[in-house]
PDB file of C-alpha atoms in Angstrom:
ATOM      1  CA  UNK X   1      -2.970 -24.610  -2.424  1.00 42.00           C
ATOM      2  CA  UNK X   2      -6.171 -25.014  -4.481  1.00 48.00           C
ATOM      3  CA  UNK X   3      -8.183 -24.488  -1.601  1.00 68.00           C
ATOM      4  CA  UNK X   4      -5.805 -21.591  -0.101  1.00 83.00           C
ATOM      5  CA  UNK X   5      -6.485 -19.140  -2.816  1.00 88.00           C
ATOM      6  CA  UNK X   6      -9.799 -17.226  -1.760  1.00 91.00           C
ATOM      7  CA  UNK X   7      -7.970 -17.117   1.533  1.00 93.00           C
ATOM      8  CA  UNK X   8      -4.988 -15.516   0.404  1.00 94.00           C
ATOM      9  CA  UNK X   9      -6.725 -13.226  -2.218  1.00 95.00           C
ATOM     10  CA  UNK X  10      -8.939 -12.036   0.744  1.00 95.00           C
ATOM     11  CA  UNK X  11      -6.078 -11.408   2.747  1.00 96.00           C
ATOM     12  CA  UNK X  12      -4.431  -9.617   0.009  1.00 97.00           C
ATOM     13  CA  UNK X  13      -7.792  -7.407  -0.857  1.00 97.00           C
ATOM     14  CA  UNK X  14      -7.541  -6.871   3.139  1.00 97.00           C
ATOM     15  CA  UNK X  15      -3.899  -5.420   2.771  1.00 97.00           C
ATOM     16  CA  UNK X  16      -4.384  -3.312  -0.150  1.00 97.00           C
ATOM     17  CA  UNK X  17      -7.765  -1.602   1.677  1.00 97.00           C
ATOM     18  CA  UNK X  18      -6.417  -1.083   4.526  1.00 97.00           C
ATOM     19  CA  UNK X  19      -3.296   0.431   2.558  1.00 97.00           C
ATOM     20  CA  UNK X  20      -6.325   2.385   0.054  1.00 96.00           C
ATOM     21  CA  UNK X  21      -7.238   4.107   3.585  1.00 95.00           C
ATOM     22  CA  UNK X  22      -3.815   5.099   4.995  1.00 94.00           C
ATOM     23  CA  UNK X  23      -3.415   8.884   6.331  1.00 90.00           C
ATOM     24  CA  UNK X  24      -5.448  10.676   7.039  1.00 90.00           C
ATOM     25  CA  UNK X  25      -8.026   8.228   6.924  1.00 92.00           C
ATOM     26  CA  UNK X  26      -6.441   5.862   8.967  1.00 92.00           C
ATOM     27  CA  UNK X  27      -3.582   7.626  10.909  1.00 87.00           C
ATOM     28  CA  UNK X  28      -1.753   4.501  12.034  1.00 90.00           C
ATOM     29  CA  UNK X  29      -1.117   3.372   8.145  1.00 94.00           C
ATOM     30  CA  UNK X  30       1.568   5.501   6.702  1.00 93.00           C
ATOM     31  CA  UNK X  31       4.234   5.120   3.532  1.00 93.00           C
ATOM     32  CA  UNK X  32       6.603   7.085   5.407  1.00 90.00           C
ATOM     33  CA  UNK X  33       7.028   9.702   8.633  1.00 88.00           C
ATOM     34  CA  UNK X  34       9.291  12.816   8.318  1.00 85.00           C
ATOM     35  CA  UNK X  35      10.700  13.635  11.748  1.00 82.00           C
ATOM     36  CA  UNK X  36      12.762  16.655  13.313  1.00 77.00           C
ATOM     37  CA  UNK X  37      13.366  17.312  17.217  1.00 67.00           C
ATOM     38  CA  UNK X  38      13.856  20.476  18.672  1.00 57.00           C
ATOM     39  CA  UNK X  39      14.369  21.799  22.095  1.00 50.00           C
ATOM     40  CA  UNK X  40      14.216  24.746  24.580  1.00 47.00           C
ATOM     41  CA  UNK X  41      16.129  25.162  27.754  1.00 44.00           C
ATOM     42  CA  UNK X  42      13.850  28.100  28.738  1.00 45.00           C
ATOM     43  CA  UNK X  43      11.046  25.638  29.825  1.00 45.00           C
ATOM     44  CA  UNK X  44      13.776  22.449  29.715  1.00 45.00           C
ATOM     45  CA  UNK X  45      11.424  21.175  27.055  1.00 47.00           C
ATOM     46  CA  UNK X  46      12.117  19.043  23.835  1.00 51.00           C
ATOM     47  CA  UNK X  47       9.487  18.503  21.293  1.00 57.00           C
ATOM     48  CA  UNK X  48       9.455  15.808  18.374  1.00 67.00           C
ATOM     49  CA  UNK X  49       7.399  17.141  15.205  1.00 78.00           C
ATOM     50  CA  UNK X  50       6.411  14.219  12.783  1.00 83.00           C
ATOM     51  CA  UNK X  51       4.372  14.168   9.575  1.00 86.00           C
ATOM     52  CA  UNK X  52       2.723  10.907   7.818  1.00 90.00           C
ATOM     53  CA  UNK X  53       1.960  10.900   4.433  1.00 91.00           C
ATOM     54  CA  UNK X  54      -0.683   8.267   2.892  1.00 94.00           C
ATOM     55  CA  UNK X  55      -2.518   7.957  -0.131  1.00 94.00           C
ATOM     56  CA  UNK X  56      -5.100  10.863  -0.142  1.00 93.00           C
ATOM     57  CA  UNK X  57      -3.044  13.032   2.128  1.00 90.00           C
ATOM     58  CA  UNK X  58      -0.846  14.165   5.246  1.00 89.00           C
ATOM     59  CA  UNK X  59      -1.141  14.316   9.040  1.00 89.00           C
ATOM     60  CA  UNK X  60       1.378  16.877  10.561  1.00 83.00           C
ATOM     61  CA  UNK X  61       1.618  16.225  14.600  1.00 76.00           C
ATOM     62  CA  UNK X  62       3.872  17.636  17.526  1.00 59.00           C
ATOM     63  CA  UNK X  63       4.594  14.654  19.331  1.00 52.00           C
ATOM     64  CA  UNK X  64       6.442  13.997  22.624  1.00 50.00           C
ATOM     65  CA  UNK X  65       6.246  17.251  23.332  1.00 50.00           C
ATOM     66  CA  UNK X  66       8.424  17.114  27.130  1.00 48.00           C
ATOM     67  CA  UNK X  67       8.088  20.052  29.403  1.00 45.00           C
ATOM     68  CA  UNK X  68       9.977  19.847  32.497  1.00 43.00           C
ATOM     69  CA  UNK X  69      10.435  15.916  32.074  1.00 45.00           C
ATOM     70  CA  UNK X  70       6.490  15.647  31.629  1.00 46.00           C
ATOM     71  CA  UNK X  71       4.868  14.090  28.161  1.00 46.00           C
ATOM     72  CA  UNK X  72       2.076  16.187  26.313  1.00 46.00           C
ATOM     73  CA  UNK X  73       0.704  14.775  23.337  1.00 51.00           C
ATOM     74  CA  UNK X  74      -0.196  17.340  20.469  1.00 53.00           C
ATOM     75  CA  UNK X  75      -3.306  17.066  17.971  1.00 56.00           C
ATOM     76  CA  UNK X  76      -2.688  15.865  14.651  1.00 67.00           C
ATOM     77  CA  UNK X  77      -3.037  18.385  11.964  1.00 80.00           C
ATOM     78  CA  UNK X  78      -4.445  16.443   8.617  1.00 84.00           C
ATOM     79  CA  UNK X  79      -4.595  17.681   5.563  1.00 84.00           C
ATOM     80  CA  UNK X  80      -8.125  17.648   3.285  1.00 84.00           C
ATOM     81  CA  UNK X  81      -8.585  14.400   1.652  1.00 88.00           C
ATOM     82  CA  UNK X  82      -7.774  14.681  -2.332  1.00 85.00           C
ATOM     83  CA  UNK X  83      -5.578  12.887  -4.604  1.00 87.00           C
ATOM     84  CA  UNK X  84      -2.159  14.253  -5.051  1.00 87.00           C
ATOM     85  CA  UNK X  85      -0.223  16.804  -2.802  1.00 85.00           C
ATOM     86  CA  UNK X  86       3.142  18.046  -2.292  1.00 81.00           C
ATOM     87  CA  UNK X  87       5.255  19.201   0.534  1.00 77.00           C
ATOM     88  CA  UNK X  88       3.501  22.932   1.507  1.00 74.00           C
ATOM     89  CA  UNK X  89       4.295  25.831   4.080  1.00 74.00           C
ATOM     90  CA  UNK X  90       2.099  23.381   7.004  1.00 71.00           C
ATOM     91  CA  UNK X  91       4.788  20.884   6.650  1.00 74.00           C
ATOM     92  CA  UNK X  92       7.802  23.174   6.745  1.00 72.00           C
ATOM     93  CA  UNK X  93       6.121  25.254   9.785  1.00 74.00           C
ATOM     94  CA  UNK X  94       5.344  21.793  11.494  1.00 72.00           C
ATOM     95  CA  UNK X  95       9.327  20.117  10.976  1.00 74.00           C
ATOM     96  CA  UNK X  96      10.693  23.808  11.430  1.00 70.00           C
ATOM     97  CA  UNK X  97      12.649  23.733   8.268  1.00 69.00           C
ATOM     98  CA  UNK X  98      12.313  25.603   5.130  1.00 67.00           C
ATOM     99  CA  UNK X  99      13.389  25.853   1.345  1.00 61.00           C
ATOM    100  CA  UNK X 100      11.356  23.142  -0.107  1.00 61.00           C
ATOM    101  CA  UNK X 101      10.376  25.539  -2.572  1.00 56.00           C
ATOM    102  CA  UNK X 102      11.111  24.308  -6.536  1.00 49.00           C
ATOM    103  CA  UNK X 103      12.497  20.602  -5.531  1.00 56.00           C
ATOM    104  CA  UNK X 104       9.373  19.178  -3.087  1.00 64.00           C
ATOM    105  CA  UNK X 105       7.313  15.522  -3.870  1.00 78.00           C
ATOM    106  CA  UNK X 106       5.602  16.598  -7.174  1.00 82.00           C
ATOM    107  CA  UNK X 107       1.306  16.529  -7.162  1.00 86.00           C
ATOM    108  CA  UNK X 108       1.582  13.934 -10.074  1.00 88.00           C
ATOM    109  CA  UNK X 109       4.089  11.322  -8.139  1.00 89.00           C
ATOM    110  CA  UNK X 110       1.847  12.126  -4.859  1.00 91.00           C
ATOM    111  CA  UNK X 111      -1.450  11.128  -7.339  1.00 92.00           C
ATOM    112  CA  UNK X 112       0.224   7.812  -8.824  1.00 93.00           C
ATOM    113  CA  UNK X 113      -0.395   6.468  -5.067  1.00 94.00           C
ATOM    114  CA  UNK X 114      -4.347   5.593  -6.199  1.00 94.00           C
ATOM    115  CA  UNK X 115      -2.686   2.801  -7.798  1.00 96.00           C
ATOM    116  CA  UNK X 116      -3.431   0.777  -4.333  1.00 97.00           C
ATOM    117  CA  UNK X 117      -6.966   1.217  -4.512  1.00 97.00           C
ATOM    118  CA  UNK X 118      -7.309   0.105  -7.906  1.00 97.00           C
ATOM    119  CA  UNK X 119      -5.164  -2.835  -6.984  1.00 97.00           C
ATOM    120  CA  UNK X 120      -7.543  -3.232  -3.968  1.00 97.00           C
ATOM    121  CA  UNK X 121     -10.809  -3.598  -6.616  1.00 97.00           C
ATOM    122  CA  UNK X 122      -8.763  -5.967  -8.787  1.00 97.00           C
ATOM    123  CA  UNK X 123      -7.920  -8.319  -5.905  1.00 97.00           C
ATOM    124  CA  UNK X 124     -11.380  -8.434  -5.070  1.00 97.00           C
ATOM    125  CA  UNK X 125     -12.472  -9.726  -8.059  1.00 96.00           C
ATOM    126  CA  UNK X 126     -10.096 -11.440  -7.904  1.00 94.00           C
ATOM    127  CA  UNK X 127     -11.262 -13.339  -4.395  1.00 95.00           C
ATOM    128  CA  UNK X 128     -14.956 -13.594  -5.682  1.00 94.00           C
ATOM    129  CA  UNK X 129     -13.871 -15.630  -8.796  1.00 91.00           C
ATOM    130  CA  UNK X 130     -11.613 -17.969  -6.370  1.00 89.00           C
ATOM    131  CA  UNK X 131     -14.862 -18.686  -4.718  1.00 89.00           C
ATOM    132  CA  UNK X 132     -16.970 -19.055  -7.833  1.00 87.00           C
ATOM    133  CA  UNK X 133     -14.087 -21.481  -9.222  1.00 84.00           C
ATOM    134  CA  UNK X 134     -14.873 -23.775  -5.780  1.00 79.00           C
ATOM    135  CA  UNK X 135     -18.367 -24.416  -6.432  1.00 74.00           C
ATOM    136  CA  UNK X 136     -17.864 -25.601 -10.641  1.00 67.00           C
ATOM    137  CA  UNK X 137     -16.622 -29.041 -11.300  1.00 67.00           C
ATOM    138  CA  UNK X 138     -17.375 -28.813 -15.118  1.00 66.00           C
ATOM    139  CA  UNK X 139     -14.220 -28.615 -16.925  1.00 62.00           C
ATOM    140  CA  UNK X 140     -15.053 -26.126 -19.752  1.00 67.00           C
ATOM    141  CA  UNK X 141     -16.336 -23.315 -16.896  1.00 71.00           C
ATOM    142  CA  UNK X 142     -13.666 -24.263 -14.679  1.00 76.00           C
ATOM    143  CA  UNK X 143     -11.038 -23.467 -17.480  1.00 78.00           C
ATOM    144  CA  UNK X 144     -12.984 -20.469 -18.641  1.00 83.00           C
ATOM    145  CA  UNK X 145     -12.899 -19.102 -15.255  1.00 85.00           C
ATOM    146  CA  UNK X 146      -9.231 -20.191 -14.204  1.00 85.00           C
ATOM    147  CA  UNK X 147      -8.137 -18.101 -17.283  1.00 89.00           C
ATOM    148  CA  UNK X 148     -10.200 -15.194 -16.485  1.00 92.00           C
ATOM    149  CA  UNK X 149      -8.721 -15.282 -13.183  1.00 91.00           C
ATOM    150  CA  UNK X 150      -5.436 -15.500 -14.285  1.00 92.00           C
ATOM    151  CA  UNK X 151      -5.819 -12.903 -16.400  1.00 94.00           C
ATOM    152  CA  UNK X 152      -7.079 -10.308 -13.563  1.00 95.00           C
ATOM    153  CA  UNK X 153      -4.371 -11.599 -11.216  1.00 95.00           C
ATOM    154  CA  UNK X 154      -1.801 -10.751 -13.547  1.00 96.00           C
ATOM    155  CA  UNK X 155      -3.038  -7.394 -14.136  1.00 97.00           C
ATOM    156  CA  UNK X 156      -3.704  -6.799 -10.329  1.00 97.00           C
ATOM    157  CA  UNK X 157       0.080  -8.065  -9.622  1.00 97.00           C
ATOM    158  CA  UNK X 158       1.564  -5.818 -12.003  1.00 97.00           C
ATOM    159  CA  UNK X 159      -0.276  -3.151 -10.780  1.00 98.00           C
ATOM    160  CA  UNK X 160       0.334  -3.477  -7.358  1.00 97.00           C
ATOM    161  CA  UNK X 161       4.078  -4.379  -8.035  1.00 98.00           C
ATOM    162  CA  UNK X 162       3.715  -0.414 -10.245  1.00 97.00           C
ATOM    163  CA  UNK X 163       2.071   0.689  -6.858  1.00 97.00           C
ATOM    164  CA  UNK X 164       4.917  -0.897  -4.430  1.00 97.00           C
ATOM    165  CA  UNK X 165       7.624   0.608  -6.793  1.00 97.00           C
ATOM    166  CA  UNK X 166       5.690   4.256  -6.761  1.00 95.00           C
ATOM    167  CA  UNK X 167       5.669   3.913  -2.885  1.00 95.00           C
ATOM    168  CA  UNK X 168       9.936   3.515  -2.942  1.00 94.00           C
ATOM    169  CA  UNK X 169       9.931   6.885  -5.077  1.00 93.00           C
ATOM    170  CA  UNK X 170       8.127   8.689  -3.346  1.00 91.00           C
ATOM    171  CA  UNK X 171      10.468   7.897  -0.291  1.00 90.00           C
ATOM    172  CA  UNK X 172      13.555   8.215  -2.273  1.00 89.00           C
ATOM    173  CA  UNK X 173      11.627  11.953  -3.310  1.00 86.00           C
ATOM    174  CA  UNK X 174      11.127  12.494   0.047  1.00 84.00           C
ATOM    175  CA  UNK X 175      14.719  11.681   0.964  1.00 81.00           C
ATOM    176  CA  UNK X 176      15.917  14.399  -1.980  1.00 80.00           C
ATOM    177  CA  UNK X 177      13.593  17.362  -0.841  1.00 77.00           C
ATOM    178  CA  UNK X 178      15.095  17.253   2.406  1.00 74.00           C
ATOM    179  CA  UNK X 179      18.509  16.958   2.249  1.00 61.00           C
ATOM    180  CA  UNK X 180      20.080  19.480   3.757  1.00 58.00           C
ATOM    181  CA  UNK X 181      17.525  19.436   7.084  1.00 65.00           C
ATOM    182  CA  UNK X 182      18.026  17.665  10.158  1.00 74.00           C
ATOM    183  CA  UNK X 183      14.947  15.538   9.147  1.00 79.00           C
ATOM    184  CA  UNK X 184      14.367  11.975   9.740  1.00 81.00           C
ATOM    185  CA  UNK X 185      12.915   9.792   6.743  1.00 85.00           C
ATOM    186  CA  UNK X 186      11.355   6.039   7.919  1.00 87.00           C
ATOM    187  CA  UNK X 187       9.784   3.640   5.972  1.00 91.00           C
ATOM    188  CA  UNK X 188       6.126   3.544   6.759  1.00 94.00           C
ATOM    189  CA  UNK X 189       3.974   0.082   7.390  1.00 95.00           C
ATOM    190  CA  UNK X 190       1.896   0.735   4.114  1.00 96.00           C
ATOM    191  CA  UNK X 191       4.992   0.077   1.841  1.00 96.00           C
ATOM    192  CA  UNK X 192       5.720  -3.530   3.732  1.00 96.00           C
ATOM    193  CA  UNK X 193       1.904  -3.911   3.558  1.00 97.00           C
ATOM    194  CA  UNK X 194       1.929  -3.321  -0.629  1.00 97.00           C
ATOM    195  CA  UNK X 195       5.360  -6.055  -0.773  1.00 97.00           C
ATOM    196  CA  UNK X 196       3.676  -8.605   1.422  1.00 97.00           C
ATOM    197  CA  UNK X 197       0.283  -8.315  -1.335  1.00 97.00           C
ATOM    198  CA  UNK X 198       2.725  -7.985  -4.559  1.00 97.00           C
ATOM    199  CA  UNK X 199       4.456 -11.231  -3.358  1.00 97.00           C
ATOM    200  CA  UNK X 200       1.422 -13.161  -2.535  1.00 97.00           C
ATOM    201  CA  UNK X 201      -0.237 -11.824  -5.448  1.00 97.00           C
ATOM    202  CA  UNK X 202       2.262 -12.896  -7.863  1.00 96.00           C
ATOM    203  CA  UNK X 203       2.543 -16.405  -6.177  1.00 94.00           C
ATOM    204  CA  UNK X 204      -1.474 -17.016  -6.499  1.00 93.00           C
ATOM    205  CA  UNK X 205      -0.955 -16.402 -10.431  1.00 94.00           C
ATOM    206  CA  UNK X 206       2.035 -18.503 -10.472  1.00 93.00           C
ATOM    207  CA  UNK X 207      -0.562 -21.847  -8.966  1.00 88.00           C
ATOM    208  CA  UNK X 208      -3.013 -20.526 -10.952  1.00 86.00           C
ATOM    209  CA  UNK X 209      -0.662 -20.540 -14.034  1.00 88.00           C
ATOM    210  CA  UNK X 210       0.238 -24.567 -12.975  1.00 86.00           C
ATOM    211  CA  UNK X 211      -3.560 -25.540 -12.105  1.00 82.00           C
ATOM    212  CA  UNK X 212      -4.695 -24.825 -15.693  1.00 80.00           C
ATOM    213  CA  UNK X 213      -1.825 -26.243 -17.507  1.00 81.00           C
ATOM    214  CA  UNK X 214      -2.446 -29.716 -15.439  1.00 79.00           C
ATOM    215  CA  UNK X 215      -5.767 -29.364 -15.658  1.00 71.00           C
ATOM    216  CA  UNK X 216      -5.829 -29.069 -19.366  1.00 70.00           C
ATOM    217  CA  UNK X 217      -3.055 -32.241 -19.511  1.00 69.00           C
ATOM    218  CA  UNK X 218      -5.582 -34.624 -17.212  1.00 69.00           C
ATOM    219  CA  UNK X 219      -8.609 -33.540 -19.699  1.00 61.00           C
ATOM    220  CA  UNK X 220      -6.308 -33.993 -23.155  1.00 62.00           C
ATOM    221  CA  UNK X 221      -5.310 -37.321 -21.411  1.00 64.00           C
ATOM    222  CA  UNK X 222      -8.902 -38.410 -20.418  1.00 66.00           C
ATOM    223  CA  UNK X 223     -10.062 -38.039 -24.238  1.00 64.00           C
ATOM    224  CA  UNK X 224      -7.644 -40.462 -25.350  1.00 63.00           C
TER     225      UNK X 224
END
């Protein structure tokens, strides 16, 4: 397990960047989609209107779009990149559905999602001190360095366990603004993304929490 923790804090720095640089950075990663079809028999066409929300902003796309049983793919409209939004007239125009007005996904909830890239930073401290830890055999730098570790993995577990529950509010605030509207809510990849790094993040401290406490036994027991 020793050996498996640069690995696993890498993959977990991986996860958390690639979470950092959701929509509209990266289109595909996504805390959640909102979704409403509509349809015209004028044409016999149907059209499926999606938005994806990420952590520095929105992309708003007609997709699907089925005229006379033929697919046409829409652009995707993204919003500017900037910390914090809320649900505006783009999104209602885009889903077809109005009255968001006085209940929509506050700017300050919307903000709290920078958490991730803070957790991102953390976790790759985190990784480069794994590696430093590999090369010292000396016990007092190795226990130095194990607790200063520890100490950073802690704070980048809580954080990204603050981050993971911030990404089920936002849903849940998502779910509350548009009640009432033939809208669909789904859970986006990002959100499984932050619980995969939480969980691995928290069991890294947990061996590094048991490697100094039987490290410190073997060296108490070696001066005797």
């Amino acid at each position: 397990m020793f050996q498996l923790t640069p690995f696993i804090t890498c993959v977990v720095f991986l996860l958390l960047l690639l979470v950092s640089l959701s929509t509209p950075i990266i289109k595909g990663i996504f805390f959640l989609r909102l979704s409403a079809a509509s349809s015209s028999t004028l044409l016999n066409s149907s059209a499926r209107n999606s938005v994806t929300f990420g952590v520095w902003g929105y992309c708003a796309s007609g997709e699907d779009i089925r005229i006379f049983g033929i697919n046409h793919d829409a652009a995707k409209n993204c919003s500017g990149r900037h910390l914090g939004y809320t649900f505006d007239d783009t999104l209602q125009t885009t889903l077809g559905v109005s009255g968001f007005e006085g209940k929509s996904v506050s700017k300050a909830l919307t903000a709290s999602l920078s958490l991730h890239p803070i957790a991102a930073v953390l976790t790759f401290i985190l990784f480069l001190i794994s590696l430093f830890i590999l090369r010292r055999n000396n016990h007092v730098a190795l226990q130095s360095l194990s607790l200063i570790q520890f100490g950073i993995g802690i704070l980048a577990a809580i954080i990204t366990t603050i981050a993971l529950l911030v990404d089920c509010i936002v849903v849940d605030a998502a779910r509350r603004t548009i009640s009432g509207h033939i809208v669909t809510v789904t859970w986006g990849n990002a959100v499984w993304m932050t619980l995969v790094a939480a969980i691995l993040l928290w069991a890294v401290n947990l061996e590094a929490m048991t490697r100094i406490l039987t490290r410190r036994q073997r060296h108490d027991a070696a001066l005797r």
